[in-house]
């Protein structure tokens, strides 16, 4: 079976995405960075469509599948906008765990929507471990007026998690009977339109020219990493089990934490490290025994 390998690769590239994106939005507006990244992902995904030769099947996609692919793209766009806004306001080690809590919702949705009830006890225990781990990783500092204002990152991170969970479920329905690379490319078109619409509605289009060249490189690289992660992820989603694929994909948290320590010197406290361990144990339990 190839889909477990693709799920692992998806996790690796997703982990790189957060680090590269953080480097690219130090001075660049998060909405603008998201729009530019999405353009890179779009080009990358359509190149893959041409390589695998699935473009001729575009006209044969069922309206039902197309609808859910579009809805999945909208959910992804909303998740991205929230996620990169949260990254621009908070620490990577705080934002990413909340974002990864989408695993909990995805697993619960998969159980209800797709009747993925095999090894249900393991899935529920793993979900509880994830929830406890996330709670431990979200460290609260002493409150102040400035810190209270900066706590907006948490609201955006929660929004990112909710929309990310919806993305997985909608994509599973939409990608049925559709070649995974083509499905990813269609979704990306929706995300691109949504991302640039937000930029223009907020009047930020002029800031594109002001992007620092150094940060632009990281934004482009994060787009490539995202594209690679998506292609692997939706192949795994199409051919595998949602409640197994999603937890494996969320192991990208380990990659993110490791790189954030090396590049941003964001160290984990003992409490946060315990939370990370619980999240990994819960994820591995669902991935191995589900």
Short mmCIF file of C-alpha atoms in Angstrom, two decimals:
data_model
loop_
_atom_site.label_atom_id
_atom_site.label_comp_id
_atom_site.label_asym_id
_atom_site.label_seq_id
_atom_site.Cartn_x
_atom_site.Cartn_y
_atom_site.Cartn_z
CA UNK A 1 0.00 0.00 0.00
CA UNK A 2 1.42 3.33 -1.08
CA UNK A 3 -0.98 5.64 0.76
CA UNK A 4 0.69 5.31 4.23
CA UNK A 5 4.01 6.39 2.70
CA UNK A 6 2.32 9.34 1.02
CA UNK A 7 0.73 10.31 4.35
CA UNK A 8 4.17 10.34 6.00
CA UNK A 9 5.62 12.46 3.19
CA UNK A 10 2.66 14.81 3.54
CA UNK A 11 3.53 15.25 7.22
CA UNK A 12 7.17 16.03 6.44
CA UNK A 13 6.40 18.67 3.82
CA UNK A 14 3.64 20.18 5.99
CA UNK A 15 6.15 20.51 8.81
CA UNK A 16 8.52 22.39 6.54
CA UNK A 17 5.68 24.63 5.37
CA UNK A 18 5.10 26.18 8.80
CA UNK A 19 8.80 27.01 9.26
CA UNK A 20 9.30 28.44 5.77
CA UNK A 21 6.07 30.45 6.05
CA UNK A 22 7.11 31.88 9.43
CA UNK A 23 10.37 33.08 7.84
CA UNK A 24 8.39 34.71 5.04
CA UNK A 25 5.92 36.71 7.13
CA UNK A 26 8.16 38.53 9.58
CA UNK A 27 7.51 41.82 7.78
CA UNK A 28 5.12 40.71 5.03
CA UNK A 29 1.35 40.87 5.54
CA UNK A 30 -0.01 37.37 6.16
CA UNK A 31 -2.90 37.74 3.68
CA UNK A 32 -0.53 38.85 0.91
CA UNK A 33 1.89 36.03 1.72
CA UNK A 34 -0.95 33.50 1.62
CA UNK A 35 -2.09 34.74 -1.80
CA UNK A 36 1.44 34.56 -3.25
CA UNK A 37 2.00 31.09 -1.78
CA UNK A 38 -1.25 29.85 -3.26
CA UNK A 39 -0.15 30.95 -6.73
CA UNK A 40 2.96 28.77 -6.36
CA UNK A 41 0.86 25.82 -5.20
CA UNK A 42 -1.48 26.28 -8.17
CA UNK A 43 1.34 26.20 -10.71
CA UNK A 44 2.93 23.21 -8.99
CA UNK A 45 -0.34 21.24 -8.83
CA UNK A 46 -1.27 21.82 -12.48
CA UNK A 47 2.22 20.79 -13.58
CA UNK A 48 1.63 17.50 -11.76
CA UNK A 49 -1.73 17.14 -13.53
CA UNK A 50 0.02 17.48 -16.89
CA UNK A 51 2.75 15.05 -15.86
CA UNK A 52 0.32 12.29 -14.83
CA UNK A 53 -1.93 13.03 -17.83
CA UNK A 54 -5.21 13.43 -15.93
CA UNK A 55 -6.28 16.70 -17.59
CA UNK A 56 -8.55 14.96 -20.20
CA UNK A 57 -10.68 13.59 -17.33
CA UNK A 58 -11.60 17.12 -16.21
CA UNK A 59 -14.80 17.21 -18.29
CA UNK A 60 -16.02 13.90 -16.87
CA UNK A 61 -16.00 14.97 -13.21
CA UNK A 62 -19.46 14.54 -11.67
CA UNK A 63 -21.19 17.77 -10.48
CA UNK A 64 -21.47 16.26 -7.00
CA UNK A 65 -17.72 15.70 -6.79
CA UNK A 66 -16.98 19.15 -8.20
CA UNK A 67 -19.24 20.78 -5.61
CA UNK A 68 -17.45 19.14 -2.72
CA UNK A 69 -14.03 19.92 -4.20
CA UNK A 70 -15.03 23.59 -4.37
CA UNK A 71 -16.36 23.52 -0.80
CA UNK A 72 -13.15 21.84 0.30
CA UNK A 73 -11.16 24.59 -1.42
CA UNK A 74 -13.19 27.28 0.38
CA UNK A 75 -12.57 25.57 3.71
CA UNK A 76 -8.86 25.34 2.92
CA UNK A 77 -8.70 29.01 2.00
CA UNK A 78 -10.38 29.99 5.26
CA UNK A 79 -8.05 27.71 7.21
CA UNK A 80 -4.96 29.16 5.53
CA UNK A 81 -5.99 32.76 6.14
CA UNK A 82 -6.55 32.02 9.82
CA UNK A 83 -3.39 29.92 10.13
CA UNK A 84 -0.95 32.42 8.67
CA UNK A 85 -2.56 35.29 10.54
CA UNK A 86 -2.02 33.28 13.73
CA UNK A 87 1.61 32.58 12.75
CA UNK A 88 2.22 36.28 12.19
CA UNK A 89 0.88 37.08 15.68
CA UNK A 90 2.11 34.17 17.81
CA UNK A 91 4.91 31.65 18.27
CA UNK A 92 5.10 28.64 15.96
CA UNK A 93 5.16 26.25 18.94
CA UNK A 94 1.86 27.68 20.19
CA UNK A 95 -0.01 28.12 16.89
CA UNK A 96 0.81 24.74 15.32
CA UNK A 97 -0.51 22.54 18.19
CA UNK A 98 -3.90 24.28 18.07
CA UNK A 99 -3.99 24.01 14.30
CA UNK A 100 -3.18 20.30 14.56
CA UNK A 101 -6.16 19.85 16.88
CA UNK A 102 -8.13 19.62 13.64
CA UNK A 103 -7.14 15.95 13.85
CA UNK A 104 -9.61 15.51 16.68
CA UNK A 105 -12.49 16.98 14.69
CA UNK A 106 -11.45 15.11 11.53
CA UNK A 107 -11.43 11.75 13.31
CA UNK A 108 -14.81 12.40 14.91
CA UNK A 109 -16.27 13.58 11.59
CA UNK A 110 -14.86 10.49 9.83
CA UNK A 111 -16.44 8.20 12.43
CA UNK A 112 -19.84 9.86 11.99
CA UNK A 113 -19.81 10.61 8.25
CA UNK A 114 -17.93 7.57 6.87
CA UNK A 115 -18.67 5.01 9.61
CA UNK A 116 -14.95 4.44 10.21
CA UNK A 117 -15.63 2.67 13.51
CA UNK A 118 -12.96 -0.05 13.30
CA UNK A 119 -10.84 0.00 16.49
CA UNK A 120 -13.12 2.73 17.80
CA UNK A 121 -11.75 2.52 21.36
CA UNK A 122 -8.19 3.18 20.10
CA UNK A 123 -9.35 6.15 18.06
CA UNK A 124 -11.20 7.67 20.99
CA UNK A 125 -8.29 7.13 23.40
CA UNK A 126 -5.89 8.62 20.84
CA UNK A 127 -8.20 11.60 20.44
CA UNK A 128 -8.23 12.18 24.21
CA UNK A 129 -4.41 12.03 24.31
CA UNK A 130 -4.28 14.58 21.49
CA UNK A 131 -6.64 16.91 23.34
CA UNK A 132 -4.64 16.71 26.58
CA UNK A 133 -1.37 17.17 24.69
CA UNK A 134 -2.67 20.27 22.92
CA UNK A 135 -3.83 21.75 26.24
CA UNK A 136 -0.37 21.21 27.75
CA UNK A 137 1.41 22.73 24.75
CA UNK A 138 -0.57 25.97 24.84
CA UNK A 139 1.39 27.82 27.49
CA UNK A 140 -0.03 30.99 28.97
CA UNK A 141 2.28 33.81 29.99
CA UNK A 142 1.60 36.44 32.62
CA UNK A 143 -1.17 38.67 31.39
CA UNK A 144 -0.64 42.25 30.37
CA UNK A 145 -2.48 44.71 28.14
CA UNK A 146 -0.14 44.01 25.23
CA UNK A 147 -0.19 40.23 25.69
CA UNK A 148 -3.97 40.27 25.99
CA UNK A 149 -4.20 42.05 22.65
CA UNK A 150 -1.74 39.61 21.13
CA UNK A 151 -3.87 36.65 22.24
CA UNK A 152 -5.82 37.15 19.02
CA UNK A 153 -3.49 34.53 17.53
CA UNK A 154 -5.38 31.87 19.50
CA UNK A 155 -8.72 32.76 17.90
CA UNK A 156 -7.18 32.56 14.43
CA UNK A 157 -5.48 29.25 15.31
CA UNK A 158 -8.78 27.75 16.46
CA UNK A 159 -10.46 28.94 13.26
CA UNK A 160 -7.67 27.33 11.27
CA UNK A 161 -8.26 23.99 13.02
CA UNK A 162 -12.03 23.99 12.45
CA UNK A 163 -11.76 24.79 8.75
CA UNK A 164 -8.91 22.29 8.30
CA UNK A 165 -11.09 19.53 9.73
CA UNK A 166 -13.89 20.42 7.33
CA UNK A 167 -11.37 20.36 4.48
CA UNK A 168 -10.48 16.70 5.04
CA UNK A 169 -14.10 15.55 5.15
CA UNK A 170 -15.26 17.58 2.15
CA UNK A 171 -12.20 16.52 0.15
CA UNK A 172 -12.81 12.84 0.88
CA UNK A 173 -16.28 13.14 -0.65
CA UNK A 174 -15.22 15.33 -3.55
CA UNK A 175 -12.14 13.40 -4.59
CA UNK A 176 -13.98 10.08 -4.95
CA UNK A 177 -13.69 9.06 -8.60
CA UNK A 178 -11.36 11.98 -9.38
CA UNK A 179 -7.62 11.62 -9.98
CA UNK A 180 -6.00 13.00 -6.81
CA UNK A 181 -3.62 15.44 -8.54
CA UNK A 182 -6.48 16.87 -10.61
CA UNK A 183 -8.66 17.16 -7.52
CA UNK A 184 -5.87 19.02 -5.71
CA UNK A 185 -5.43 21.40 -8.66
CA UNK A 186 -9.16 22.20 -8.80
CA UNK A 187 -9.25 22.89 -5.07
CA UNK A 188 -6.21 25.13 -5.37
CA UNK A 189 -7.98 27.27 -7.99
CA UNK A 190 -10.71 27.94 -5.44
CA UNK A 191 -8.18 28.74 -2.70
CA UNK A 192 -6.32 31.11 -5.04
CA UNK A 193 -9.47 33.06 -5.93
CA UNK A 194 -10.43 33.28 -2.26
CA UNK A 195 -6.96 34.37 -1.13
CA UNK A 196 -6.61 37.16 -3.71
CA UNK A 197 -10.21 38.26 -3.14
CA UNK A 198 -9.35 38.85 0.52
CA UNK A 199 -6.23 40.81 -0.50
CA UNK A 200 -8.22 43.11 -2.82
CA UNK A 201 -11.14 43.53 -0.43
CA UNK A 202 -8.70 44.68 2.26
CA UNK A 203 -6.87 46.94 -0.22
CA UNK A 204 -3.56 45.18 0.28
CA UNK A 205 -2.74 44.51 -3.38
CA UNK A 206 -0.15 47.31 -3.42
CA UNK A 207 1.83 45.54 -0.70
CA UNK A 208 2.81 42.76 -3.11
CA UNK A 209 5.47 45.02 -4.61
CA UNK A 210 6.82 45.78 -1.15
CA UNK A 211 7.61 42.17 -0.24
CA UNK A 212 11.22 41.82 0.85
CA UNK A 213 13.17 39.66 -1.61
CA UNK A 214 14.56 37.51 1.18
CA UNK A 215 11.08 36.85 2.57
CA UNK A 216 9.72 36.28 -0.94
CA UNK A 217 12.10 33.36 -1.36
CA UNK A 218 10.78 31.74 1.81
CA UNK A 219 7.17 32.40 0.78
CA UNK A 220 7.81 30.70 -2.57
CA UNK A 221 9.58 27.77 -0.90
CA UNK A 222 6.69 27.38 1.54
CA UNK A 223 4.35 27.26 -1.46
CA UNK A 224 6.38 24.44 -3.01
CA UNK A 225 6.39 22.56 0.31
CA UNK A 226 2.63 23.02 0.59
CA UNK A 227 2.10 21.79 -2.96
CA UNK A 228 4.15 18.66 -2.29
CA UNK A 229 2.31 18.07 0.98
CA UNK A 230 -1.11 18.47 -0.66
CA UNK A 231 -0.35 16.09 -3.52
CA UNK A 232 0.79 13.42 -1.07
CA UNK A 233 -2.06 14.09 1.36
CA UNK A 234 -4.94 13.91 -1.10
CA UNK A 235 -3.52 10.80 -2.73
CA UNK A 236 -3.53 9.23 0.75
CA UNK A 237 -7.03 10.58 1.50
CA UNK A 238 -8.37 9.14 -1.75
CA UNK A 239 -6.81 5.71 -1.34
CA UNK A 240 -6.67 5.35 2.42
CA UNK A 241 -8.75 5.76 5.57
CA UNK A 242 -9.40 9.34 6.67
CA UNK A 243 -9.19 8.58 10.40
CA UNK A 244 -5.73 7.05 9.82
CA UNK A 245 -4.34 9.42 7.18
CA UNK A 246 -5.16 12.60 9.12
CA UNK A 247 -3.33 11.56 12.34
CA UNK A 248 -0.23 10.55 10.34
CA UNK A 249 -0.29 13.86 8.51
CA UNK A 250 -0.44 15.74 11.82
CA UNK A 251 2.89 14.22 12.86
CA UNK A 252 4.22 17.22 10.93
CA UNK A 253 4.06 18.88 14.36
CA UNK A 254 7.25 17.01 15.32
CA UNK A 255 9.03 18.33 12.23
CA UNK A 256 7.81 21.86 12.95
CA UNK A 257 8.88 21.81 16.60
CA UNK A 258 12.33 20.47 15.70
CA UNK A 259 12.95 23.11 13.04
CA UNK A 260 11.51 25.92 15.17
CA UNK A 261 14.07 25.01 17.86
CA UNK A 262 16.93 25.12 15.35
CA UNK A 263 15.94 28.26 13.43
CA UNK A 264 13.87 30.33 15.88
CA UNK A 265 15.30 29.01 19.17
CA UNK A 266 11.76 28.40 20.43
CA UNK A 267 12.35 25.96 23.27
CA UNK A 268 9.66 23.78 24.79
CA UNK A 269 9.05 23.77 28.53
CA UNK A 270 8.77 20.43 30.33
CA UNK A 271 4.99 20.83 30.31
CA UNK A 272 4.90 21.55 26.58
CA UNK A 273 7.29 18.66 25.84
CA UNK A 274 5.01 16.30 27.78
CA UNK A 275 2.11 17.61 25.71
CA UNK A 276 4.05 16.94 22.50
CA UNK A 277 4.80 13.38 23.63
CA UNK A 278 1.12 12.74 24.38
CA UNK A 279 0.13 14.10 20.97
CA UNK A 280 2.66 11.84 19.23
CA UNK A 281 1.56 8.78 21.25
CA UNK A 282 -2.10 9.47 20.50
CA UNK A 283 -1.37 10.00 16.82
CA UNK A 284 0.75 6.85 16.50
CA UNK A 285 -1.90 4.81 18.33
CA UNK A 286 -4.57 5.87 15.83
CA UNK A 287 -2.25 5.39 12.87
CA UNK A 288 -0.95 1.96 13.85
CA UNK A 289 -3.99 0.28 15.39
CA UNK A 290 -6.81 1.89 13.43
#
